[in-house]
PDB file of C-alpha atoms in Angstrom:
ATOM      1  CA  MET V  20      75.923-194.815-151.428  1.00 41.00           C
ATOM      2  CA  VAL V  21      75.497-190.863-151.364  1.00 45.00           C
ATOM      3  CA  PRO V  22      71.823-190.762-151.447  1.00 50.00           C
ATOM      4  CA  SER V  23      71.742-187.731-153.657  1.00 73.00           C
ATOM      5  CA  MET V  24      74.084-188.761-156.414  1.00 94.00           C
ATOM      6  CA  GLN V  25      72.225-188.141-159.711  1.00 97.00           C
ATOM      7  CA  VAL V  26      73.053-188.390-163.116  1.00 98.00           C
ATOM      8  CA  LEU V  27      73.467-185.486-165.371  1.00 98.00           C
ATOM      9  CA  LEU V  28      71.797-185.669-168.788  1.00 97.00           C
ATOM     10  CA  VAL V  29      72.205-182.684-171.045  1.00 96.00           C
ATOM     11  CA  ASP V  30      70.575-182.626-174.585  1.00 94.00           C
ATOM     12  CA  ASP V  31      69.052-179.453-176.507  1.00 94.00           C
ATOM     13  CA  HIS V  32      66.197-181.996-177.975  1.00 95.00           C
ATOM     14  CA  GLU V  33      63.679-183.180-175.324  1.00 96.00           C
ATOM     15  CA  ASP V  34      63.184-186.312-177.520  1.00 96.00           C
ATOM     16  CA  ASN V  35      66.728-187.415-177.230  1.00 95.00           C
ATOM     17  CA  LEU V  36      66.614-186.679-173.480  1.00 96.00           C
ATOM     18  CA  PHE V  37      63.466-188.694-173.087  1.00 97.00           C
ATOM     19  CA  ALA V  38      65.480-191.789-175.175  1.00 96.00           C
ATOM     20  CA  LEU V  39      68.301-191.333-172.566  1.00 97.00           C
ATOM     21  CA  GLU V  40      66.220-191.477-169.248  1.00 97.00           C
ATOM     22  CA  SER V  41      64.235-194.449-170.838  1.00 97.00           C
ATOM     23  CA  ALA V  42      67.512-196.168-171.225  1.00 97.00           C
ATOM     24  CA  LEU V  43      68.773-195.647-168.041  1.00 98.00           C
ATOM     25  CA  ALA V  44      65.420-195.894-166.206  1.00 97.00           C
ATOM     26  CA  PRO V  45      66.213-199.733-165.379  1.00 97.00           C
ATOM     27  CA  LEU V  46      69.283-198.445-163.484  1.00 97.00           C
ATOM     28  CA  GLY V  47      67.099-196.397-160.944  1.00 96.00           C
ATOM     29  CA  TYR V  48      69.536-193.855-160.337  1.00 96.00           C
ATOM     30  CA  PRO V  49      68.048-190.273-159.780  1.00 96.00           C
ATOM     31  CA  ILE V  50      68.440-188.262-162.893  1.00 97.00           C
ATOM     32  CA  ALA V  51      68.850-184.380-163.343  1.00 97.00           C
ATOM     33  CA  ALA V  52      68.017-183.349-167.328  1.00 97.00           C
ATOM     34  CA  SER V  53      68.763-180.031-168.806  1.00 96.00           C
ATOM     35  CA  THR V  54      68.506-178.704-172.271  1.00 95.00           C
ATOM     36  CA  SER V  55      71.405-176.486-172.499  1.00 94.00           C
ATOM     37  CA  GLY V  56      74.875-176.264-171.337  1.00 95.00           C
ATOM     38  CA  VAL V  57      74.298-173.290-169.391  1.00 95.00           C
ATOM     39  CA  THR V  58      72.007-174.957-167.070  1.00 95.00           C
ATOM     40  CA  ALA V  59      74.166-178.202-166.909  1.00 96.00           C
ATOM     41  CA  LEU V  60      77.057-176.024-165.649  1.00 96.00           C
ATOM     42  CA  LYS V  61      74.472-174.912-162.816  1.00 96.00           C
ATOM     43  CA  THR V  62      73.455-178.189-162.006  1.00 96.00           C
ATOM     44  CA  ALA V  63      77.068-179.623-161.816  1.00 96.00           C
ATOM     45  CA  LEU V  64      78.054-176.530-159.497  1.00 95.00           C
ATOM     46  CA  ARG V  65      75.396-177.388-157.218  1.00 93.00           C
ATOM     47  CA  GLY V  66      77.231-180.867-156.575  1.00 88.00           C
ATOM     48  CA  ALA V  67      76.139-184.570-156.314  1.00 92.00           C
ATOM     49  CA  ILE V  68      76.491-185.474-159.869  1.00 96.00           C
ATOM     50  CA  ALA V  69      78.028-188.759-160.186  1.00 96.00           C
ATOM     51  CA  VAL V  70      78.239-189.004-164.347  1.00 98.00           C
ATOM     52  CA  ALA V  71      77.408-186.241-166.932  1.00 98.00           C
ATOM     53  CA  ILE V  72      75.959-187.242-170.296  1.00 98.00           C
ATOM     54  CA  LEU V  73      76.432-184.445-172.718  1.00 97.00           C
ATOM     55  CA  ASP V  74      75.211-183.724-176.244  1.00 95.00           C
ATOM     56  CA  VAL V  75      78.218-182.567-178.369  1.00 93.00           C
ATOM     57  CA  VAL V  76      76.248-180.052-180.237  1.00 93.00           C
ATOM     58  CA  MET V  77      73.890-177.526-178.632  1.00 92.00           C
ATOM     59  CA  PRO V  78      73.226-173.902-179.051  1.00 90.00           C
ATOM     60  CA  GLU V  79      75.122-171.343-177.028  1.00 89.00           C
ATOM     61  CA  VAL V  80      77.500-173.745-174.808  1.00 90.00           C
ATOM     62  CA  LYS V  81      78.621-176.466-176.785  1.00 90.00           C
ATOM     63  CA  GLY V  82      79.112-180.118-175.249  1.00 92.00           C
ATOM     64  CA  LEU V  83      83.115-179.829-175.496  1.00 94.00           C
ATOM     65  CA  ASP V  84      83.078-176.531-173.745  1.00 95.00           C
ATOM     66  CA  VAL V  85      81.008-177.762-170.871  1.00 95.00           C
ATOM     67  CA  VAL V  86      83.515-180.433-170.481  1.00 95.00           C
ATOM     68  CA  ARG V  87      86.619-177.796-170.433  1.00 95.00           C
ATOM     69  CA  TYR V  88      84.727-175.624-167.838  1.00 96.00           C
ATOM     70  CA  LEU V  89      83.920-178.844-165.511  1.00 96.00           C
ATOM     71  CA  ALA V  90      87.839-179.826-165.706  1.00 95.00           C
ATOM     72  CA  ARG V  91      88.887-176.391-164.288  1.00 95.00           C
ATOM     73  CA  LEU V  92      86.858-176.397-161.407  1.00 94.00           C
ATOM     74  CA  GLU V  93      88.123-178.282-158.366  1.00 92.00           C
ATOM     75  CA  GLN V  94      84.394-179.362-157.163  1.00 91.00           C
ATOM     76  CA  THR V  95      83.558-180.630-160.800  1.00 94.00           C
ATOM     77  CA  ARG V  96      86.804-182.092-162.286  1.00 93.00           C
ATOM     78  CA  LEU V  97      86.170-185.621-161.129  1.00 93.00           C
ATOM     79  CA  ILE V  98      82.713-185.719-162.508  1.00 96.00           C
ATOM     80  CA  PRO V  99      83.127-188.416-165.304  1.00 97.00           C
ATOM     81  CA  VAL V 100      81.703-187.271-168.792  1.00 97.00           C
ATOM     82  CA  ILE V 101      79.973-189.474-171.689  1.00 97.00           C
ATOM     83  CA  LEU V 102      79.828-187.513-174.826  1.00 96.00           C
ATOM     84  CA  VAL V 103      76.934-188.382-177.270  1.00 96.00           C
ATOM     85  CA  THR V 104      77.032-187.132-180.815  1.00 94.00           C
ATOM     86  CA  GLY V 105      75.344-187.651-184.131  1.00 90.00           C
ATOM     87  CA  MET V 106      78.551-187.268-186.065  1.00 83.00           C
ATOM     88  CA  SER V 107      79.548-190.759-186.617  1.00 78.00           C
ATOM     89  CA  GLN V 108      83.417-191.391-187.269  1.00 74.00           C
ATOM     90  CA  ASN V 109      84.500-187.761-186.368  1.00 84.00           C
ATOM     91  CA  THR V 110      88.282-188.078-185.586  1.00 91.00           C
ATOM     92  CA  HIS V 111      88.639-184.547-184.875  1.00 91.00           C
ATOM     93  CA  LEU V 112      85.968-184.792-182.204  1.00 92.00           C
ATOM     94  CA  ALA V 113      87.419-188.026-180.954  1.00 92.00           C
ATOM     95  CA  ALA V 114      91.047-186.603-180.443  1.00 93.00           C
ATOM     96  CA  GLN V 115      89.178-183.719-178.523  1.00 93.00           C
ATOM     97  CA  ALA V 116      87.215-185.884-176.382  1.00 93.00           C
ATOM     98  CA  LEU V 117      90.353-187.983-175.623  1.00 93.00           C
ATOM     99  CA  GLN V 118      92.543-185.017-174.559  1.00 94.00           C
ATOM    100  CA  LEU V 119      89.681-183.535-172.536  1.00 94.00           C
ATOM    101  CA  GLY V 120      89.872-186.824-170.487  1.00 93.00           C
ATOM    102  CA  VAL V 121      86.007-187.855-171.654  1.00 96.00           C
ATOM    103  CA  ALA V 122      85.106-191.521-170.226  1.00 96.00           C
ATOM    104  CA  ALA V 123      83.211-192.200-173.384  1.00 96.00           C
ATOM    105  CA  LEU V 124      82.251-190.998-176.807  1.00 94.00           C
ATOM    106  CA  MET V 125      79.043-192.769-178.172  1.00 94.00           C
ATOM    107  CA  VAL V 126      77.431-192.121-181.131  1.00 93.00           C
ATOM    108  CA  LYS V 127      73.763-191.646-181.692  1.00 92.00           C
ATOM    109  CA  PRO V 128      71.406-193.669-181.772  1.00 92.00           C
ATOM    110  CA  VAL V 129      73.161-194.703-178.713  1.00 94.00           C
ATOM    111  CA  GLY V 130      72.347-198.378-177.587  1.00 96.00           C
ATOM    112  CA  PRO V 131      70.517-198.696-174.333  1.00 97.00           C
ATOM    113  CA  TRP V 132      72.555-201.572-173.178  1.00 97.00           C
ATOM    114  CA  ALA V 133      75.878-199.657-173.728  1.00 97.00           C
ATOM    115  CA  LEU V 134      74.949-196.987-172.286  1.00 98.00           C
ATOM    116  CA  ARG V 135      73.687-198.569-169.068  1.00 98.00           C
ATOM    117  CA  ILE V 136      77.010-200.337-168.817  1.00 97.00           C
ATOM    118  CA  LYS V 137      79.139-197.347-169.063  1.00 97.00           C
ATOM    119  CA  VAL V 138      76.766-195.332-166.687  1.00 98.00           C
ATOM    120  CA  GLN V 139      76.648-198.090-163.963  1.00 97.00           C
ATOM    121  CA  TYR V 140      80.557-198.235-163.906  1.00 96.00           C
ATOM    122  CA  LEU V 141      80.962-194.633-163.787  1.00 97.00           C
ATOM    123  CA  TYR V 142      78.395-194.290-161.161  1.00 96.00           C
ATOM    124  CA  ARG V 143      79.982-196.827-158.591  1.00 93.00           C
ATOM    125  CA  THR V 144      83.399-195.191-159.420  1.00 93.00           C
ATOM    126  CA  SER V 145      82.164-191.690-158.796  1.00 91.00           C
ATOM    127  CA  HIS V 146      80.311-193.067-155.870  1.00 83.00           C
ATOM    128  CA  LEU V 147      83.828-194.838-154.458  1.00 87.00           C
ATOM    129  CA  LEU V 148      85.595-191.375-155.078  1.00 82.00           C
ATOM    130  CA  HIS V 149      82.967-189.554-152.692  1.00 75.00           C
ATOM    131  CA  THR V 150      82.843-192.131-149.809  1.00 79.00           C
ATOM    132  CA  VAL V 151      86.279-193.368-149.295  1.00 67.00           C
ATOM    133  CA  PRO V 152      88.248-190.754-147.503  1.00 63.00           C
ATOM    134  CA  THR V 153      91.489-189.941-148.663  1.00 54.00           C
ATOM    135  CA  GLN V 154      94.341-191.373-146.742  1.00 52.00           C
ATOM    136  CA  ARG V 155      98.052-190.787-147.111  1.00 50.00           C
ATOM    137  CA  GLN V 156      99.492-194.311-147.214  1.00 53.00           C
ATOM    138  CA  GLU V 157     103.315-195.362-146.498  1.00 54.00           C
ATOM    139  CA  PRO V 158     105.055-196.870-149.365  1.00 56.00           C
ATOM    140  CA  ALA V 159     104.734-200.552-149.389  1.00 57.00           C
ATOM    141  CA  ARG V 160     108.073-201.941-148.033  1.00 56.00           C
ATOM    142  CA  HIS V 161     109.837-205.453-147.734  1.00 58.00           C
ATOM    143  CA  PRO V 162     109.278-207.192-144.757  1.00 62.00           C
ATOM    144  CA  ASP V 163     113.167-207.464-144.140  1.00 65.00           C
ATOM    145  CA  GLU V 164     113.813-203.586-144.459  1.00 65.00           C
ATOM    146  CA  PRO V 165     113.663-201.785-141.133  1.00 65.00           C
ATOM    147  CA  THR V 166     111.011-199.421-140.256  1.00 62.00           C
ATOM    148  CA  PRO V 167     111.848-195.769-140.074  1.00 59.00           C
ATOM    149  CA  ASP V 168     112.182-195.882-136.199  1.00 62.00           C
ATOM    150  CA  GLU V 169     114.485-198.840-136.739  1.00 61.00           C
ATOM    151  CA  ARG V 170     116.389-196.767-139.628  1.00 58.00           C
ATOM    152  CA  GLY V 171     116.934-194.268-136.785  1.00 60.00           C
ATOM    153  CA  HIS V 172     118.271-196.268-134.419  1.00 54.00           C
ATOM    154  CA  ARG V 173     120.759-198.058-136.593  1.00 51.00           C
ATOM    155  CA  ASP V 174     122.192-194.735-137.732  1.00 51.00           C
ATOM    156  CA  THR V 175     122.920-193.896-134.056  1.00 53.00           C
ATOM    157  CA  GLY V 176     123.927-197.585-133.189  1.00 54.00           C
ATOM    158  CA  GLN V 177     121.278-197.251-130.484  1.00 54.00           C
ATOM    159  CA  ARG V 178     118.734-199.975-130.077  1.00 50.00           C
TER     160      ARG V 178
END
């Protein structure tokens, strides 16, 4: 695994950060905690963030603004984001989260098991994205279909 991959926790209330950290502690992943959207963005830009968990309502830079900014930058656009909110059943927020490509939207108080399951899955997926080299693969072909080299010979009548 990429050794320095961290879970970024962002909430302007220290008690919420403590609750999130406590819920994720059994997973053993390194945690980077932040109490503001600005600090969260700086942390994400330094790299090695596997998953970000953001509170929606924060002073200055809101959680949705952080998501928008992360999505615009090449080095941060693949960071999966879980949004956490105290606003239950907010259809407008859910629509915005969906449009922004958020991985999950959870309502406080967040269930520790549900959070762990989501974070573990996203962490592993993020790890794969960072460790598997991107390779250009040839499209699949039928076994009876000639290879490109064979096609060239057939076109010229040579073999």
